[in-house]
Amino acid sequence: MELPIILCAVMVLLNTSGAKEGQHIMAGAVTYYGEIGRNITLSCNVSASEAAEWRLNNSQITETTEVHLTGNDLAIFSAHPSKEGEYSCHSLETGNTYSRIYLLLGYVPTKPQLSCWSVRYPLNVVCTWNLEKPTNLPTEMNTTYSYGREGVKTCSSAGPLRGSCTIKDIKLFSKIPYKVIVTATNPLGSRSTIKEFIVEKIIKPDPPADVSLSPVPNQRKKLLLQWKPPATWPNPQLFMLKYIIRYWQAGSNRPRMIEIHNLTNYTLSGLRSRAVYFVQVAAKDFVDNGQPSEWSPTVSARLWSKE
Ligand SMILES: *[C@@H]1O[C@H](CO)[C@@H](O)[C@H](O)[C@H]1NC(C)=O
Ligand SMILES: *[C@@H]1O[C@H](CO)[C@@H](O)[C@H](O)[C@H]1NC(C)=O
Ligand SMILES: *[C@@H]1O[C@H](CO)[C@@H](O)[C@H](O)[C@H]1NC(C)=O
Ligand SMILES: *[C@@H]1O[C@H](CO)[C@@H](O)[C@H](O)[C@H]1NC(C)=O
Ligand SMILES: *[C@@H]1O[C@H](CO)[C@@H](O)[C@H](O)[C@H]1NC(C)=O
Ligand SMILES: *[C@@H]1O[C@H](CO)[C@@H](O)[C@H](O)[C@H]1NC(C)=O
């Protein structure tokens, strides 16, 4: 039977000191990295005329529908993680070892997730990345950024699967985009995600802080809403914010929206006497650059009444 030889294995010489404790990888063993679900063929380093046998973790391998001997090669069909271990091929006559292969199985990395926001405009941009699906194999993340033709800068090299990078001294109101590249690499391959952005398009403040809603004495139809600019917004005097107010009466699912500029309080009026109202506030760059913040936590209050 002819077997397709799948070249998804990468050979790396392992030195014993680099091996994990308990794996008993012997000097001279090579590591094969195979892809889960693929067919894998391990070759015995022996001439075709000689007879050989294979062992896994030093126990003789019995042929199954998943593991076949073809000549002196060992074919593993649709490799399952349970097939990991140290494979060795031996002379049938003398027991001498011809090949020793440590098989590790995993996946090619998926495309990393990458998002970049300027929460502290105009101070910096923070990019975060994440590789959602584990690959079962040693995987490194490499992240760089560049601005126009200025040199490529490294955020993280050979870093963990999730991380973040702060880009400082950002160029404001520039038409030249920044470019961020995050690459996930393991012995089976690599995948990259690229993001290009103009800083003003990715402004996204944090939600307003200390939002409070209170009845106004002697006012049966008004509530006073107060808040503070997000503490992370560096300079509300220079880079002003506008606020979006969303409010609804208890039991109603039709909120009303109001937009106001550069104020940190607002009196809601024309409300229903004695009713309870719920309010949320979001912040956005004054001239509508970027995205509004997430909504602040909901606050509520009942209107003032004599009783
Ligand atoms: C693995 O080999 C079997 C038998 O030759 C074949 O039917 C199957 O399509 C192969 N699978 C892959 C993923 O190549
Ligand atoms: C195969 O065996 C020969 C002779 O023992 C040895 O010189 C060679 O390095 C071996 N090759 C591999 C890939 O193990
Ligand atoms: C072989 O040994 C290794 C390391 O001790 C272990 O992780 C693996 O599960 C074993 N493989 C099998 C098929 O028992
Ligand atoms: C990271 O990526 C950059 C550009 O893609 C490359 O120049 C650099 O050598 C990589 N670093 C590592 C450690 O792979
Ligand atoms: C916006 O508010 C800040 C802080 O209260 C104040 O310094 C600034 O003058 C205001 N700007 C306008 C246009 O109202
Ligand atoms: C509302 O904000 C304005 C402008 O900052 C301020 O002058 C006023 O005192 C505030 N009102 C209340 C009730 O906090």
PDB file of C-alpha atoms in Angstrom, residues 36-299:
ATOM      1  CA  ILE A  36      -3.312  16.958  14.966  1.00  0.00           C
ATOM      2  CA  GLY A  37      -5.665  15.267  12.499  1.00  0.00           C
ATOM      3  CA  ARG A  38      -3.037  14.816   9.766  1.00  0.00           C
ATOM      4  CA  ASN A  39      -1.344  11.648   8.583  1.00  0.00           C
ATOM      5  CA  ILE A  40       2.230  11.395   9.819  1.00  0.00           C
ATOM      6  CA  THR A  41       4.957   9.047   8.629  1.00  0.00           C
ATOM      7  CA  LEU A  42       8.001   8.305  10.754  1.00  0.00           C
ATOM      8  CA  SER A  43      10.991   6.871   8.910  1.00  0.00           C
ATOM      9  CA  CYS A  44      13.315   4.260  10.314  1.00  0.00           C
ATOM     10  CA  ASN A  45      16.928   5.015   9.506  1.00  0.00           C
ATOM     11  CA  VAL A  46      17.739   1.576   8.217  1.00  0.00           C
ATOM     12  CA  SER A  47      18.246  -0.048   4.822  1.00  0.00           C
ATOM     13  CA  ALA A  48      15.113  -1.597   3.312  1.00  0.00           C
ATOM     14  CA  SER A  49      16.612  -5.089   3.369  1.00  0.00           C
ATOM     15  CA  GLU A  50      16.826  -5.177   7.144  1.00  0.00           C
ATOM     16  CA  ALA A  51      13.848  -5.921   9.362  1.00  0.00           C
ATOM     17  CA  ALA A  52      12.933  -3.433  12.062  1.00  0.00           C
ATOM     18  CA  GLU A  53      10.344  -2.980  14.765  1.00  0.00           C
ATOM     19  CA  TRP A  54       8.883   0.179  16.330  1.00  0.00           C
ATOM     20  CA  ARG A  55       8.348   0.960  19.985  1.00  0.00           C
ATOM     21  CA  LEU A  56       6.455   3.756  21.669  1.00  0.00           C
ATOM     22  CA  ASN A  57       7.790   4.766  25.063  1.00  0.00           C
ATOM     23  CA  ASN A  58       9.773   1.538  24.924  1.00  0.00           C
ATOM     24  CA  SER A  59       6.710  -0.704  24.484  1.00  0.00           C
ATOM     25  CA  GLN A  60       6.197  -2.580  21.269  1.00  0.00           C
ATOM     26  CA  ILE A  61       3.600  -1.027  18.991  1.00  0.00           C
ATOM     27  CA  THR A  62       0.688  -3.151  17.898  1.00  0.00           C
ATOM     28  CA  GLU A  63      -0.797  -2.227  14.534  1.00  0.00           C
ATOM     29  CA  THR A  64      -4.292  -0.797  14.580  1.00  0.00           C
ATOM     30  CA  THR A  65      -6.458   1.095  12.098  1.00  0.00           C
ATOM     31  CA  GLU A  66      -4.624   4.217  13.282  1.00  0.00           C
ATOM     32  CA  VAL A  67      -1.050   2.954  13.234  1.00  0.00           C
ATOM     33  CA  HIS A  68       0.407   0.957  10.346  1.00  0.00           C
ATOM     34  CA  LEU A  69       3.813  -0.378   9.420  1.00  0.00           C
ATOM     35  CA  THR A  70       4.703  -0.012   5.774  1.00  0.00           C
ATOM     36  CA  GLY A  71       8.088  -1.487   5.136  1.00  0.00           C
ATOM     37  CA  ASN A  72      10.126  -0.017   7.941  1.00  0.00           C
ATOM     38  CA  ASP A  73       8.145   3.214   8.107  1.00  0.00           C
ATOM     39  CA  LEU A  74       5.483   3.874  10.700  1.00  0.00           C
ATOM     40  CA  ALA A  75       2.337   5.597   9.475  1.00  0.00           C
ATOM     41  CA  ILE A  76       0.019   7.302  11.925  1.00  0.00           C
ATOM     42  CA  PHE A  77      -3.393   8.145  10.480  1.00  0.00           C
ATOM     43  CA  SER A  78      -5.250  11.228  11.528  1.00  0.00           C
ATOM     44  CA  ALA A  79      -2.882  11.836  14.454  1.00  0.00           C
ATOM     45  CA  HIS A  80      -4.588  12.102  17.829  1.00  0.00           C
ATOM     46  CA  PRO A  81      -2.873  13.782  20.833  1.00  0.00           C
ATOM     47  CA  SER A  82      -2.776  10.384  22.579  1.00  0.00           C
ATOM     48  CA  LYS A  83      -0.155   9.355  20.011  1.00  0.00           C
ATOM     49  CA  GLU A  84       2.500  11.654  21.460  1.00  0.00           C
ATOM     50  CA  GLY A  85       5.602  10.060  22.894  1.00  0.00           C
ATOM     51  CA  GLU A  86       9.012   8.706  22.090  1.00  0.00           C
ATOM     52  CA  TYR A  87       9.048   6.449  19.062  1.00  0.00           C
ATOM     53  CA  SER A  88      12.057   4.278  18.454  1.00  0.00           C
ATOM     54  CA  CYS A  89      12.885   1.845  15.720  1.00  0.00           C
ATOM     55  CA  HIS A  90      15.056  -1.186  16.460  1.00  0.00           C
ATOM     56  CA  SER A  91      16.758  -4.048  14.703  1.00  0.00           C
ATOM     57  CA  LEU A  92      14.575  -7.159  14.965  1.00  0.00           C
ATOM     58  CA  GLU A  93      17.684  -9.291  15.350  1.00  0.00           C
ATOM     59  CA  THR A  94      19.864  -7.375  17.778  1.00  0.00           C
ATOM     60  CA  GLY A  95      17.496  -4.840  19.296  1.00  0.00           C
ATOM     61  CA  ASN A  96      19.913  -2.041  18.328  1.00  0.00           C
ATOM     62  CA  THR A  97      18.324   1.363  17.996  1.00  0.00           C
ATOM     63  CA  TYR A  98      18.202   2.906  14.502  1.00  0.00           C
ATOM     64  CA  SER A  99      16.054   5.988  15.111  1.00  0.00           C
ATOM     65  CA  ARG A 100      14.625   7.807  18.045  1.00  0.00           C
ATOM     66  CA  ILE A 101      11.898  10.334  17.390  1.00  0.00           C
ATOM     67  CA  TYR A 102      10.022  12.350  19.950  1.00  0.00           C
ATOM     68  CA  LEU A 103       6.599  13.147  18.475  1.00  0.00           C
ATOM     69  CA  LEU A 104       4.740  16.243  19.664  1.00  0.00           C
ATOM     70  CA  LEU A 105       1.326  17.097  18.225  1.00  0.00           C
ATOM     71  CA  GLY A 106      -0.511  20.401  17.960  1.00  0.00           C
ATOM     72  CA  TYR A 107      -2.069  22.963  15.659  1.00  0.00           C
ATOM     73  CA  VAL A 108      -0.844  25.689  13.357  1.00  0.00           C
ATOM     74  CA  PRO A 109      -1.580  29.011  15.140  1.00  0.00           C
ATOM     75  CA  THR A 110      -4.856  30.741  14.316  1.00  0.00           C
ATOM     76  CA  LYS A 111      -4.856  34.436  13.356  1.00  0.00           C
ATOM     77  CA  PRO A 112      -4.129  36.471  16.512  1.00  0.00           C
ATOM     78  CA  GLN A 113      -6.725  38.980  17.664  1.00  0.00           C
ATOM     79  CA  LEU A 114      -5.484  42.555  17.729  1.00  0.00           C
ATOM     80  CA  SER A 115      -7.184  45.735  18.874  1.00  0.00           C
ATOM     81  CA  CYS A 116      -5.833  49.248  19.286  1.00  0.00           C
ATOM     82  CA  TRP A 117      -7.493  52.173  21.076  1.00  0.00           C
ATOM     83  CA  SER A 118      -6.507  55.606  22.272  1.00  0.00           C
ATOM     84  CA  VAL A 119      -8.162  55.771  25.685  1.00  0.00           C
ATOM     85  CA  ARG A 120      -5.733  58.471  26.858  1.00  0.00           C
ATOM     86  CA  TYR A 121      -5.794  60.656  23.773  1.00  0.00           C
ATOM     87  CA  PRO A 122      -3.530  62.514  22.967  1.00  0.00           C
ATOM     88  CA  LEU A 123      -1.010  60.713  25.181  1.00  0.00           C
ATOM     89  CA  ASN A 124      -0.841  57.257  23.690  1.00  0.00           C
ATOM     90  CA  VAL A 125      -2.388  54.326  21.854  1.00  0.00           C
ATOM     91  CA  VAL A 126      -2.564  50.903  23.492  1.00  0.00           C
ATOM     92  CA  CYS A 127      -2.741  47.767  21.368  1.00  0.00           C
ATOM     93  CA  THR A 128      -3.646  44.414  22.907  1.00  0.00           C
ATOM     94  CA  TRP A 129      -3.327  41.004  21.326  1.00  0.00           C
ATOM     95  CA  ASN A 130      -4.417  37.520  22.138  1.00  0.00           C
ATOM     96  CA  LEU A 131      -4.210  34.060  20.630  1.00  0.00           C
ATOM     97  CA  GLU A 132      -7.534  32.505  21.561  1.00  0.00           C
ATOM     98  CA  LYS A 133      -7.002  28.904  20.609  1.00  0.00           C
ATOM     99  CA  PRO A 134      -4.068  27.089  22.233  1.00  0.00           C
ATOM    100  CA  THR A 135      -1.809  25.251  19.782  1.00  0.00           C
ATOM    101  CA  ASN A 136      -0.461  22.621  22.236  1.00  0.00           C
ATOM    102  CA  LEU A 137       3.030  23.505  21.039  1.00  0.00           C
ATOM    103  CA  PRO A 138       5.537  26.161  22.104  1.00  0.00           C
ATOM    104  CA  THR A 139       4.173  29.345  20.498  1.00  0.00           C
ATOM    105  CA  GLU A 140       5.649  32.823  20.441  1.00  0.00           C
ATOM    106  CA  MET A 141       4.095  36.174  19.695  1.00  0.00           C
ATOM    107  CA  ASN A 142       6.048  38.857  17.926  1.00  0.00           C
ATOM    108  CA  THR A 143       4.577  42.353  17.724  1.00  0.00           C
ATOM    109  CA  THR A 144       5.942  45.405  15.913  1.00  0.00           C
ATOM    110  CA  TYR A 145       4.648  48.813  14.914  1.00  0.00           C
ATOM    111  CA  SER A 146       5.690  51.505  12.515  1.00  0.00           C
ATOM    112  CA  TYR A 147       4.647  54.994  11.497  1.00  0.00           C
ATOM    113  CA  GLY A 148       5.028  55.886   7.848  1.00  0.00           C
ATOM    114  CA  ARG A 149       8.596  55.359   6.766  1.00  0.00           C
ATOM    115  CA  GLU A 150      10.012  55.632  10.247  1.00  0.00           C
ATOM    116  CA  GLY A 151      11.719  52.433  11.311  1.00  0.00           C
ATOM    117  CA  VAL A 152       9.890  49.395  12.603  1.00  0.00           C
ATOM    118  CA  LYS A 153       9.788  49.268  16.395  1.00  0.00           C
ATOM    119  CA  THR A 154       9.427  46.094  18.424  1.00  0.00           C
ATOM    120  CA  CYS A 155       6.700  45.883  21.063  1.00  0.00           C
ATOM    121  CA  SER A 156       7.301  42.332  22.012  1.00  0.00           C
ATOM    122  CA  SER A 157       9.506  39.646  20.626  1.00  0.00           C
ATOM    123  CA  ALA A 158       9.030  35.991  21.529  1.00  0.00           C
ATOM    124  CA  GLY A 159       6.358  37.086  24.015  1.00  0.00           C
ATOM    125  CA  PRO A 160       3.427  35.221  25.609  1.00  0.00           C
ATOM    126  CA  LEU A 161       0.111  34.550  23.842  1.00  0.00           C
ATOM    127  CA  ARG A 162      -1.576  37.621  25.263  1.00  0.00           C
ATOM    128  CA  GLY A 163       0.002  41.011  25.725  1.00  0.00           C
ATOM    129  CA  SER A 164      -0.202  44.726  25.156  1.00  0.00           C
ATOM    130  CA  CYS A 165       1.906  47.514  23.798  1.00  0.00           C
ATOM    131  CA  THR A 166       1.803  51.248  24.437  1.00  0.00           C
ATOM    132  CA  ILE A 167       2.684  53.554  21.567  1.00  0.00           C
ATOM    133  CA  LYS A 168       3.793  56.912  22.987  1.00  0.00           C
ATOM    134  CA  ASP A 169       4.586  60.279  21.411  1.00  0.00           C
ATOM    135  CA  ILE A 170       1.865  59.646  18.855  1.00  0.00           C
ATOM    136  CA  LYS A 171       1.560  61.872  15.793  1.00  0.00           C
ATOM    137  CA  LEU A 172      -1.717  63.792  16.009  1.00  0.00           C
ATOM    138  CA  PHE A 173      -3.907  64.818  13.070  1.00  0.00           C
ATOM    139  CA  SER A 174      -1.642  62.980  10.655  1.00  0.00           C
ATOM    140  CA  LYS A 175      -2.893  61.396   7.450  1.00  0.00           C
ATOM    141  CA  ILE A 176      -0.166  58.752   7.619  1.00  0.00           C
ATOM    142  CA  PRO A 177      -1.394  55.613   9.360  1.00  0.00           C
ATOM    143  CA  TYR A 178       0.317  53.605  12.034  1.00  0.00           C
ATOM    144  CA  LYS A 179       0.767  49.948  11.239  1.00  0.00           C
ATOM    145  CA  VAL A 180       0.827  47.209  13.871  1.00  0.00           C
ATOM    146  CA  ILE A 181       1.685  43.589  13.057  1.00  0.00           C
ATOM    147  CA  VAL A 182       1.289  40.707  15.462  1.00  0.00           C
ATOM    148  CA  THR A 183       2.594  37.288  14.450  1.00  0.00           C
ATOM    149  CA  ALA A 184       2.053  33.971  16.214  1.00  0.00           C
ATOM    150  CA  THR A 185       4.712  31.373  15.432  1.00  0.00           C
ATOM    151  CA  ASN A 186       5.139  27.738  16.414  1.00  0.00           C
ATOM    152  CA  PRO A 187       7.043  24.841  14.798  1.00  0.00           C
ATOM    153  CA  LEU A 188       4.084  24.155  12.448  1.00  0.00           C
ATOM    154  CA  GLY A 189       3.792  27.648  11.020  1.00  0.00           C
ATOM    155  CA  SER A 190       2.865  31.237  11.666  1.00  0.00           C
ATOM    156  CA  ARG A 191      -0.098  33.582  11.224  1.00  0.00           C
ATOM    157  CA  SER A 192      -0.170  37.364  11.327  1.00  0.00           C
ATOM    158  CA  THR A 193      -2.746  40.044  11.886  1.00  0.00           C
ATOM    159  CA  ILE A 194      -2.110  43.557  10.601  1.00  0.00           C
ATOM    160  CA  LYS A 195      -3.887  46.680  11.756  1.00  0.00           C
ATOM    161  CA  GLU A 196      -3.483  50.141  10.245  1.00  0.00           C
ATOM    162  CA  PHE A 197      -4.986  53.184  11.874  1.00  0.00           C
ATOM    163  CA  ILE A 198      -5.114  56.963  12.053  1.00  0.00           C
ATOM    164  CA  VAL A 199      -4.963  57.889  15.736  1.00  0.00           C
ATOM    165  CA  GLU A 200      -8.041  60.165  15.678  1.00  0.00           C
ATOM    166  CA  LYS A 201     -10.159  57.330  14.294  1.00  0.00           C
ATOM    167  CA  ILE A 202      -9.463  55.036  17.260  1.00  0.00           C
ATOM    168  CA  ILE A 203     -10.100  57.469  20.093  1.00  0.00           C
ATOM    169  CA  LYS A 204     -12.289  55.772  22.666  1.00  0.00           C
ATOM    170  CA  PRO A 205     -12.489  57.332  26.130  1.00  0.00           C
ATOM    171  CA  ASP A 206     -13.297  55.373  29.257  1.00  0.00           C
ATOM    172  CA  PRO A 207     -16.849  55.913  30.563  1.00  0.00           C
ATOM    173  CA  PRO A 208     -17.512  59.026  32.697  1.00  0.00           C
ATOM    174  CA  ALA A 209     -16.764  58.564  36.416  1.00  0.00           C
ATOM    175  CA  ASP A 210     -18.806  59.120  39.588  1.00  0.00           C
ATOM    176  CA  VAL A 211     -22.154  59.336  37.807  1.00  0.00           C
ATOM    177  CA  SER A 212     -24.940  60.254  40.212  1.00  0.00           C
ATOM    178  CA  LEU A 213     -28.636  61.013  39.850  1.00  0.00           C
ATOM    179  CA  SER A 214     -30.627  62.845  42.515  1.00  0.00           C
ATOM    180  CA  PRO A 215     -34.074  64.364  43.017  1.00  0.00           C
ATOM    181  CA  VAL A 216     -34.264  68.156  43.056  1.00  0.00           C
ATOM    182  CA  PRO A 217     -36.059  69.522  46.144  1.00  0.00           C
ATOM    183  CA  ASN A 218     -39.422  71.040  45.282  1.00  0.00           C
ATOM    184  CA  GLN A 219     -39.107  69.963  41.650  1.00  0.00           C
ATOM    185  CA  ARG A 220     -41.584  67.195  40.881  1.00  0.00           C
ATOM    186  CA  LYS A 221     -40.469  66.728  37.278  1.00  0.00           C
ATOM    187  CA  LYS A 222     -36.684  67.133  37.397  1.00  0.00           C
ATOM    188  CA  LEU A 223     -33.674  65.027  38.268  1.00  0.00           C
ATOM    189  CA  LEU A 224     -30.103  66.283  38.565  1.00  0.00           C
ATOM    190  CA  LEU A 225     -27.449  64.183  36.844  1.00  0.00           C
ATOM    191  CA  GLN A 226     -23.776  64.769  37.682  1.00  0.00           C
ATOM    192  CA  TRP A 227     -20.551  63.056  36.657  1.00  0.00           C
ATOM    193  CA  LYS A 228     -16.830  63.564  36.125  1.00  0.00           C
ATOM    194  CA  PRO A 229     -14.746  63.183  32.993  1.00  0.00           C
ATOM    195  CA  PRO A 230     -13.055  59.767  32.847  1.00  0.00           C
ATOM    196  CA  ALA A 231      -9.965  59.856  35.091  1.00  0.00           C
ATOM    197  CA  THR A 232      -7.886  58.397  32.256  1.00  0.00           C
ATOM    198  CA  TRP A 233      -8.638  61.315  29.914  1.00  0.00           C
ATOM    199  CA  PRO A 234      -5.510  63.417  30.347  1.00  0.00           C
ATOM    200  CA  ASN A 235      -6.681  66.930  29.535  1.00  0.00           C
ATOM    201  CA  PRO A 236     -10.421  67.672  29.421  1.00  0.00           C
ATOM    202  CA  GLN A 237      -9.705  71.422  29.208  1.00  0.00           C
ATOM    203  CA  LEU A 238      -7.728  71.137  25.989  1.00  0.00           C
ATOM    204  CA  PHE A 239      -9.187  68.011  24.457  1.00  0.00           C
ATOM    205  CA  MET A 240     -12.798  68.459  25.389  1.00  0.00           C
ATOM    206  CA  LEU A 241     -15.382  65.740  25.640  1.00  0.00           C
ATOM    207  CA  LYS A 242     -19.040  65.623  24.868  1.00  0.00           C
ATOM    208  CA  TYR A 243     -21.449  63.360  26.701  1.00  0.00           C
ATOM    209  CA  ILE A 244     -24.311  61.200  25.601  1.00  0.00           C
ATOM    210  CA  ILE A 245     -27.059  60.739  28.191  1.00  0.00           C
ATOM    211  CA  ARG A 246     -29.445  57.839  27.921  1.00  0.00           C
ATOM    212  CA  TYR A 247     -32.409  57.689  30.298  1.00  0.00           C
ATOM    213  CA  TRP A 248     -35.593  55.727  30.688  1.00  0.00           C
ATOM    214  CA  GLN A 249     -38.451  55.400  33.085  1.00  0.00           C
ATOM    215  CA  ALA A 250     -38.746  52.183  35.109  1.00  0.00           C
ATOM    216  CA  GLY A 251     -40.746  49.675  33.099  1.00  0.00           C
ATOM    217  CA  SER A 252     -40.096  51.373  29.767  1.00  0.00           C
ATOM    218  CA  ASN A 253     -37.769  49.955  27.170  1.00  0.00           C
ATOM    219  CA  ARG A 254     -37.582  53.074  25.051  1.00  0.00           C
ATOM    220  CA  PRO A 255     -34.658  55.158  26.293  1.00  0.00           C
ATOM    221  CA  ARG A 256     -34.263  58.781  25.302  1.00  0.00           C
ATOM    222  CA  MET A 257     -30.916  60.206  24.290  1.00  0.00           C
ATOM    223  CA  ILE A 258     -29.436  63.666  24.781  1.00  0.00           C
ATOM    224  CA  GLU A 259     -26.046  64.928  23.680  1.00  0.00           C
ATOM    225  CA  ILE A 260     -24.341  67.736  25.533  1.00  0.00           C
ATOM    226  CA  HIS A 261     -20.980  69.380  25.155  1.00  0.00           C
ATOM    227  CA  ASN A 262     -18.341  70.105  27.737  1.00  0.00           C
ATOM    228  CA  LEU A 263     -20.545  70.035  30.819  1.00  0.00           C
ATOM    229  CA  THR A 264     -20.460  67.666  33.767  1.00  0.00           C
ATOM    230  CA  ASN A 265     -24.021  68.027  34.969  1.00  0.00           C
ATOM    231  CA  TYR A 266     -27.446  68.130  33.420  1.00  0.00           C
ATOM    232  CA  THR A 267     -30.976  68.534  34.724  1.00  0.00           C
ATOM    233  CA  LEU A 268     -33.407  66.097  33.204  1.00  0.00           C
ATOM    234  CA  SER A 269     -36.806  67.774  33.008  1.00  0.00           C
ATOM    235  CA  GLY A 270     -40.354  67.025  31.905  1.00  0.00           C
ATOM    236  CA  LEU A 271     -40.246  63.714  33.771  1.00  0.00           C
ATOM    237  CA  ARG A 272     -43.207  61.876  35.288  1.00  0.00           C
ATOM    238  CA  SER A 273     -43.953  62.711  38.902  1.00  0.00           C
ATOM    239  CA  ARG A 274     -42.990  60.095  41.487  1.00  0.00           C
ATOM    240  CA  ALA A 275     -41.554  57.816  38.832  1.00  0.00           C
ATOM    241  CA  VAL A 276     -38.189  56.054  39.026  1.00  0.00           C
ATOM    242  CA  TYR A 277     -35.715  56.798  36.243  1.00  0.00           C
ATOM    243  CA  PHE A 278     -32.552  55.036  35.102  1.00  0.00           C
ATOM    244  CA  VAL A 279     -29.609  56.842  33.497  1.00  0.00           C
ATOM    245  CA  GLN A 280     -26.330  56.000  31.795  1.00  0.00           C
ATOM    246  CA  VAL A 281     -23.718  58.379  30.410  1.00  0.00           C
ATOM    247  CA  ALA A 282     -21.054  57.874  27.729  1.00  0.00           C
ATOM    248  CA  ALA A 283     -18.171  60.165  26.764  1.00  0.00           C
ATOM    249  CA  LYS A 284     -16.966  60.967  23.279  1.00  0.00           C
ATOM    250  CA  ASP A 285     -14.350  63.178  21.727  1.00  0.00           C
ATOM    251  CA  PHE A 286     -15.768  66.732  21.370  1.00  0.00           C
ATOM    252  CA  VAL A 287     -15.516  66.836  17.563  1.00  0.00           C
ATOM    253  CA  ASP A 288     -16.821  63.303  17.139  1.00  0.00           C
ATOM    254  CA  ASN A 289     -13.518  61.594  16.402  1.00  0.00           C
ATOM    255  CA  GLY A 290     -13.376  57.889  17.138  1.00  0.00           C
ATOM    256  CA  GLN A 291     -15.902  55.974  19.183  1.00  0.00           C
ATOM    257  CA  PRO A 292     -18.021  56.814  22.218  1.00  0.00           C
ATOM    258  CA  SER A 293     -16.988  55.176  25.478  1.00  0.00           C
ATOM    259  CA  GLU A 294     -18.882  52.225  26.877  1.00  0.00           C
ATOM    260  CA  TRP A 295     -21.918  53.271  28.930  1.00  0.00           C
ATOM    261  CA  SER A 296     -21.292  54.110  32.569  1.00  0.00           C
ATOM    262  CA  PRO A 297     -22.931  51.803  35.131  1.00  0.00           C
ATOM    263  CA  THR A 298     -26.668  52.542  35.417  1.00  0.00           C
ATOM    264  CA  VAL A 299     -27.800  54.918  38.172  1.00  0.00           C
TER     265      VAL A 299
END
